[in-house]
Amino acid sequence: KYDEPPAVALRRALSVFTSMSVGNPAKTLRVSRLILHTPALLARFLERQSQWQAEMTGILALRAGLDPDVDLRPAVAAGVALTAFQAALRRWVDSDGSERQDEVLDQALALVGPVIELGVDAGLQTPELHIGPSHGAFQCAEKPGCGLDPVCPARLENVGMPRSMVR
């Protein structure tokens, strides 16, 4: 029914925001800078992003035939896409608009492409994690000695990340 990949649909949805910078980049830059540097406006912006994430989650789940109450992929994809948008917006503002906002967003989305494609199988099991005895460090039950290692190869391999990407 939906032949457009999730990443393309998310990019199209976010183009609503980036298209504003094409028509009037100076004004969009001023408004974006004001939002990002004013705590009350930033709070409202983040609140709206949370609402957009909920809406995008529902749409992605419907398009993929997934139950968002059971499968985390649509919510994670929407959240990651919006985080990529926010990072791109900050980069664009910090560059004083010297880069094209849509190109910066494309770069950010390319970094998270596999996640927003909903391609990770929800059936993959992660190893049991528990709080270790020393300083509350996370321990991997599969490889108990990993301790404070935030990128335990055993843990990451189990969620589909090859060892070659870990170290």
PDB file of C-alpha atoms in Angstrom:
ATOM      1  CA  LYS A   1       0.000   0.000   0.000  1.00  0.00           C
ATOM      2  CA  TYR A   2       2.792   2.401   0.897  1.00  0.00           C
ATOM      3  CA  ASP A   3       5.684   2.041  -1.485  1.00  0.00           C
ATOM      4  CA  GLU A   4       7.663   4.950  -0.073  1.00  0.00           C
ATOM      5  CA  PRO A   5      10.345   3.790   2.408  1.00  0.00           C
ATOM      6  CA  PRO A   6       9.990   5.111   5.981  1.00  0.00           C
ATOM      7  CA  ALA A   7      13.183   7.189   5.711  1.00  0.00           C
ATOM      8  CA  VAL A   8      11.840   8.954   2.621  1.00  0.00           C
ATOM      9  CA  ALA A   9       8.501   9.594   4.314  1.00  0.00           C
ATOM     10  CA  LEU A  10      10.249  11.041   7.365  1.00  0.00           C
ATOM     11  CA  ARG A  11      12.478  13.228   5.183  1.00  0.00           C
ATOM     12  CA  ARG A  12       9.425  14.523   3.316  1.00  0.00           C
ATOM     13  CA  ALA A  13       7.699  15.300   6.602  1.00  0.00           C
ATOM     14  CA  LEU A  14      10.730  17.234   7.836  1.00  0.00           C
ATOM     15  CA  SER A  15      11.032  19.123   4.549  1.00  0.00           C
ATOM     16  CA  VAL A  16       8.102  21.235   5.719  1.00  0.00           C
ATOM     17  CA  PHE A  17      10.533  22.861   8.146  1.00  0.00           C
ATOM     18  CA  THR A  18      13.580  23.069   5.901  1.00  0.00           C
ATOM     19  CA  SER A  19      11.574  24.567   3.034  1.00  0.00           C
ATOM     20  CA  MET A  20      10.982  27.663   5.164  1.00  0.00           C
ATOM     21  CA  SER A  21      14.701  28.416   5.098  1.00  0.00           C
ATOM     22  CA  VAL A  22      14.739  28.397   1.287  1.00  0.00           C
ATOM     23  CA  GLY A  23      12.127  31.128   0.880  1.00  0.00           C
ATOM     24  CA  ASN A  24      13.494  33.493   3.504  1.00  0.00           C
ATOM     25  CA  PRO A  25      16.729  32.177   4.999  1.00  0.00           C
ATOM     26  CA  ALA A  26      17.584  35.340   6.973  1.00  0.00           C
ATOM     27  CA  LYS A  27      14.227  35.419   8.734  1.00  0.00           C
ATOM     28  CA  THR A  28      14.237  31.662   9.348  1.00  0.00           C
ATOM     29  CA  LEU A  29      17.753  31.933  10.794  1.00  0.00           C
ATOM     30  CA  ARG A  30      16.719  34.760  13.155  1.00  0.00           C
ATOM     31  CA  VAL A  31      13.616  32.915  14.341  1.00  0.00           C
ATOM     32  CA  SER A  32      15.502  29.609  14.738  1.00  0.00           C
ATOM     33  CA  ARG A  33      18.282  31.308  16.692  1.00  0.00           C
ATOM     34  CA  LEU A  34      15.698  32.974  18.939  1.00  0.00           C
ATOM     35  CA  ILE A  35      13.963  29.647  19.600  1.00  0.00           C
ATOM     36  CA  LEU A  36      17.187  27.762  20.311  1.00  0.00           C
ATOM     37  CA  HIS A  37      18.590  30.455  22.620  1.00  0.00           C
ATOM     38  CA  THR A  38      15.456  31.370  24.579  1.00  0.00           C
ATOM     39  CA  PRO A  39      14.651  28.792  27.278  1.00  0.00           C
ATOM     40  CA  ALA A  40      10.868  29.278  27.185  1.00  0.00           C
ATOM     41  CA  LEU A  41      10.744  29.081  23.386  1.00  0.00           C
ATOM     42  CA  LEU A  42      13.055  26.081  23.322  1.00  0.00           C
ATOM     43  CA  ALA A  43      10.840  24.330  25.873  1.00  0.00           C
ATOM     44  CA  ARG A  44       7.802  24.929  23.671  1.00  0.00           C
ATOM     45  CA  PHE A  45       9.727  23.747  20.604  1.00  0.00           C
ATOM     46  CA  LEU A  46      10.697  20.520  22.391  1.00  0.00           C
ATOM     47  CA  GLU A  47       7.116  20.056  23.588  1.00  0.00           C
ATOM     48  CA  ARG A  48       5.916  20.354  19.990  1.00  0.00           C
ATOM     49  CA  GLN A  49       8.590  17.883  18.898  1.00  0.00           C
ATOM     50  CA  SER A  50       7.222  15.406  21.412  1.00  0.00           C
ATOM     51  CA  GLN A  51       3.766  15.832  19.892  1.00  0.00           C
ATOM     52  CA  TRP A  52       5.178  15.435  16.378  1.00  0.00           C
ATOM     53  CA  GLN A  53       6.957  12.263  17.494  1.00  0.00           C
ATOM     54  CA  ALA A  54       3.690  10.769  18.727  1.00  0.00           C
ATOM     55  CA  GLU A  55       1.968  11.630  15.450  1.00  0.00           C
ATOM     56  CA  MET A  56       4.856  10.367  13.330  1.00  0.00           C
ATOM     57  CA  THR A  57       4.998   7.154  15.373  1.00  0.00           C
ATOM     58  CA  GLY A  58       1.351   6.429  14.627  1.00  0.00           C
ATOM     59  CA  ILE A  59       1.761   7.110  10.931  1.00  0.00           C
ATOM     60  CA  LEU A  60       4.940   5.013  10.632  1.00  0.00           C
ATOM     61  CA  ALA A  61       3.326   2.137  12.512  1.00  0.00           C
ATOM     62  CA  LEU A  62       0.240   2.254  10.297  1.00  0.00           C
ATOM     63  CA  ARG A  63       2.317   2.366   7.111  1.00  0.00           C
ATOM     64  CA  ALA A  64       4.503  -0.553   8.258  1.00  0.00           C
ATOM     65  CA  GLY A  65       1.641  -2.618   9.667  1.00  0.00           C
ATOM     66  CA  LEU A  66       3.175  -2.528  13.145  1.00  0.00           C
ATOM     67  CA  ASP A  67       1.557  -2.160  16.533  1.00  0.00           C
ATOM     68  CA  PRO A  68       3.286   0.814  18.213  1.00  0.00           C
ATOM     69  CA  ASP A  69       2.228  -0.503  21.617  1.00  0.00           C
ATOM     70  CA  VAL A  70       4.258  -3.669  21.019  1.00  0.00           C
ATOM     71  CA  ASP A  71       6.996  -2.668  18.565  1.00  0.00           C
ATOM     72  CA  LEU A  72       9.343   0.177  19.511  1.00  0.00           C
ATOM     73  CA  ARG A  73      10.666   0.715  15.991  1.00  0.00           C
ATOM     74  CA  PRO A  74       8.162   3.381  14.849  1.00  0.00           C
ATOM     75  CA  ALA A  75       8.657   5.461  18.028  1.00  0.00           C
ATOM     76  CA  VAL A  76      12.428   5.128  17.892  1.00  0.00           C
ATOM     77  CA  ALA A  77      12.504   5.982  14.179  1.00  0.00           C
ATOM     78  CA  ALA A  78      10.372   9.084  14.705  1.00  0.00           C
ATOM     79  CA  GLY A  79      12.424  10.160  17.722  1.00  0.00           C
ATOM     80  CA  VAL A  80      15.737   9.625  15.952  1.00  0.00           C
ATOM     81  CA  ALA A  81      14.541  11.513  12.865  1.00  0.00           C
ATOM     82  CA  LEU A  82      13.436  14.456  15.002  1.00  0.00           C
ATOM     83  CA  THR A  83      16.710  14.403  16.919  1.00  0.00           C
ATOM     84  CA  ALA A  84      18.577  14.452  13.596  1.00  0.00           C
ATOM     85  CA  PHE A  85      16.413  17.417  12.566  1.00  0.00           C
ATOM     86  CA  GLN A  86      17.207  19.234  15.802  1.00  0.00           C
ATOM     87  CA  ALA A  87      20.960  18.572  15.402  1.00  0.00           C
ATOM     88  CA  ALA A  88      20.810  19.791  11.807  1.00  0.00           C
ATOM     89  CA  LEU A  89      18.910  22.896  12.851  1.00  0.00           C
ATOM     90  CA  ARG A  90      21.510  23.696  15.508  1.00  0.00           C
ATOM     91  CA  ARG A  91      24.335  23.120  13.019  1.00  0.00           C
ATOM     92  CA  TRP A  92      22.627  25.376  10.497  1.00  0.00           C
ATOM     93  CA  VAL A  93      22.102  28.136  13.069  1.00  0.00           C
ATOM     94  CA  ASP A  94      25.672  27.774  14.383  1.00  0.00           C
ATOM     95  CA  SER A  95      26.994  28.075  10.826  1.00  0.00           C
ATOM     96  CA  ASP A  96      25.035  31.330  10.561  1.00  0.00           C
ATOM     97  CA  GLY A  97      23.132  29.844   7.652  1.00  0.00           C
ATOM     98  CA  SER A  98      26.262  29.347   5.556  1.00  0.00           C
ATOM     99  CA  GLU A  99      25.201  25.770   4.826  1.00  0.00           C
ATOM    100  CA  ARG A 100      21.887  24.844   3.234  1.00  0.00           C
ATOM    101  CA  GLN A 101      19.550  23.608   5.950  1.00  0.00           C
ATOM    102  CA  ASP A 102      18.123  20.806   3.823  1.00  0.00           C
ATOM    103  CA  GLU A 103      21.634  19.524   3.013  1.00  0.00           C
ATOM    104  CA  VAL A 104      22.607  19.519   6.689  1.00  0.00           C
ATOM    105  CA  LEU A 105      19.425  17.586   7.486  1.00  0.00           C
ATOM    106  CA  ASP A 106      20.219  15.089   4.720  1.00  0.00           C
ATOM    107  CA  GLN A 107      23.674  14.563   6.253  1.00  0.00           C
ATOM    108  CA  ALA A 108      22.167  13.990   9.705  1.00  0.00           C
ATOM    109  CA  LEU A 109      19.535  11.588   8.394  1.00  0.00           C
ATOM    110  CA  ALA A 110      22.157   9.644   6.432  1.00  0.00           C
ATOM    111  CA  LEU A 111      23.926   8.931   9.715  1.00  0.00           C
ATOM    112  CA  VAL A 112      20.837   7.301  11.190  1.00  0.00           C
ATOM    113  CA  GLY A 113      19.421   5.758   8.013  1.00  0.00           C
ATOM    114  CA  PRO A 114      19.133   2.123   9.160  1.00  0.00           C
ATOM    115  CA  VAL A 115      17.215   3.105  12.290  1.00  0.00           C
ATOM    116  CA  ILE A 116      14.671   5.258  10.493  1.00  0.00           C
ATOM    117  CA  GLU A 117      14.155   2.566   7.853  1.00  0.00           C
ATOM    118  CA  LEU A 118      12.557   0.386  10.566  1.00  0.00           C
ATOM    119  CA  GLY A 119      14.960  -2.311   9.405  1.00  0.00           C
ATOM    120  CA  VAL A 120      16.091  -3.578  12.792  1.00  0.00           C
ATOM    121  CA  ASP A 121      14.216  -6.756  13.611  1.00  0.00           C
ATOM    122  CA  ALA A 122      12.306  -6.325  16.851  1.00  0.00           C
ATOM    123  CA  GLY A 123      12.801 -10.037  17.465  1.00  0.00           C
ATOM    124  CA  LEU A 124      16.506  -9.604  18.181  1.00  0.00           C
ATOM    125  CA  GLN A 125      17.198 -10.197  21.826  1.00  0.00           C
ATOM    126  CA  THR A 126      19.624  -8.131  23.833  1.00  0.00           C
ATOM    127  CA  PRO A 127      21.586  -9.783  26.613  1.00  0.00           C
ATOM    128  CA  GLU A 128      20.258  -9.354  30.104  1.00  0.00           C
ATOM    129  CA  LEU A 129      21.785  -6.312  31.748  1.00  0.00           C
ATOM    130  CA  HIS A 130      22.074  -5.847  35.468  1.00  0.00           C
ATOM    131  CA  ILE A 131      23.652  -3.369  37.831  1.00  0.00           C
ATOM    132  CA  GLY A 132      27.041  -4.628  38.888  1.00  0.00           C
ATOM    133  CA  PRO A 133      28.484  -4.511  42.392  1.00  0.00           C
ATOM    134  CA  SER A 134      31.062  -1.801  41.722  1.00  0.00           C
ATOM    135  CA  HIS A 135      29.773   1.779  41.599  1.00  0.00           C
ATOM    136  CA  GLY A 136      26.490   0.788  39.949  1.00  0.00           C
ATOM    137  CA  ALA A 137      28.237  -0.038  36.668  1.00  0.00           C
ATOM    138  CA  PHE A 138      26.174  -1.828  34.055  1.00  0.00           C
ATOM    139  CA  GLN A 139      27.283  -5.406  33.572  1.00  0.00           C
ATOM    140  CA  CYS A 140      26.475  -7.625  30.637  1.00  0.00           C
ATOM    141  CA  ALA A 141      25.190 -11.003  31.833  1.00  0.00           C
ATOM    142  CA  GLU A 142      26.564 -12.585  28.645  1.00  0.00           C
ATOM    143  CA  LYS A 143      30.064 -11.197  29.221  1.00  0.00           C
ATOM    144  CA  PRO A 144      30.279 -10.409  32.948  1.00  0.00           C
ATOM    145  CA  GLY A 145      33.736  -8.834  32.758  1.00  0.00           C
ATOM    146  CA  CYS A 146      32.723  -5.934  30.520  1.00  0.00           C
ATOM    147  CA  GLY A 147      31.961  -3.694  33.524  1.00  0.00           C
ATOM    148  CA  LEU A 148      32.130  -0.065  32.541  1.00  0.00           C
ATOM    149  CA  ASP A 149      32.754  -0.747  28.846  1.00  0.00           C
ATOM    150  CA  PRO A 150      29.959   1.280  27.187  1.00  0.00           C
ATOM    151  CA  VAL A 151      30.440  -0.558  23.912  1.00  0.00           C
ATOM    152  CA  CYS A 152      30.691  -4.148  25.070  1.00  0.00           C
ATOM    153  CA  PRO A 153      31.228  -6.122  21.854  1.00  0.00           C
ATOM    154  CA  ALA A 154      29.118  -9.041  23.106  1.00  0.00           C
ATOM    155  CA  ARG A 155      26.210  -6.746  23.899  1.00  0.00           C
ATOM    156  CA  LEU A 156      26.408  -4.823  20.615  1.00  0.00           C
ATOM    157  CA  GLU A 157      26.835  -7.927  18.467  1.00  0.00           C
ATOM    158  CA  ASN A 158      23.673  -9.313  20.002  1.00  0.00           C
ATOM    159  CA  VAL A 159      21.669  -6.335  18.762  1.00  0.00           C
ATOM    160  CA  GLY A 160      23.015  -6.673  15.248  1.00  0.00           C
ATOM    161  CA  MET A 161      26.116  -4.453  15.268  1.00  0.00           C
ATOM    162  CA  PRO A 162      29.131  -6.315  13.890  1.00  0.00           C
ATOM    163  CA  ARG A 163      32.323  -6.335  15.950  1.00  0.00           C
ATOM    164  CA  SER A 164      34.119  -4.470  13.153  1.00  0.00           C
ATOM    165  CA  MET A 165      31.946  -1.425  13.856  1.00  0.00           C
ATOM    166  CA  VAL A 166      32.545  -1.540  17.588  1.00  0.00           C
ATOM    167  CA  ARG A 167      36.290  -1.009  17.842  1.00  0.00           C
TER     168      ARG A 167
END
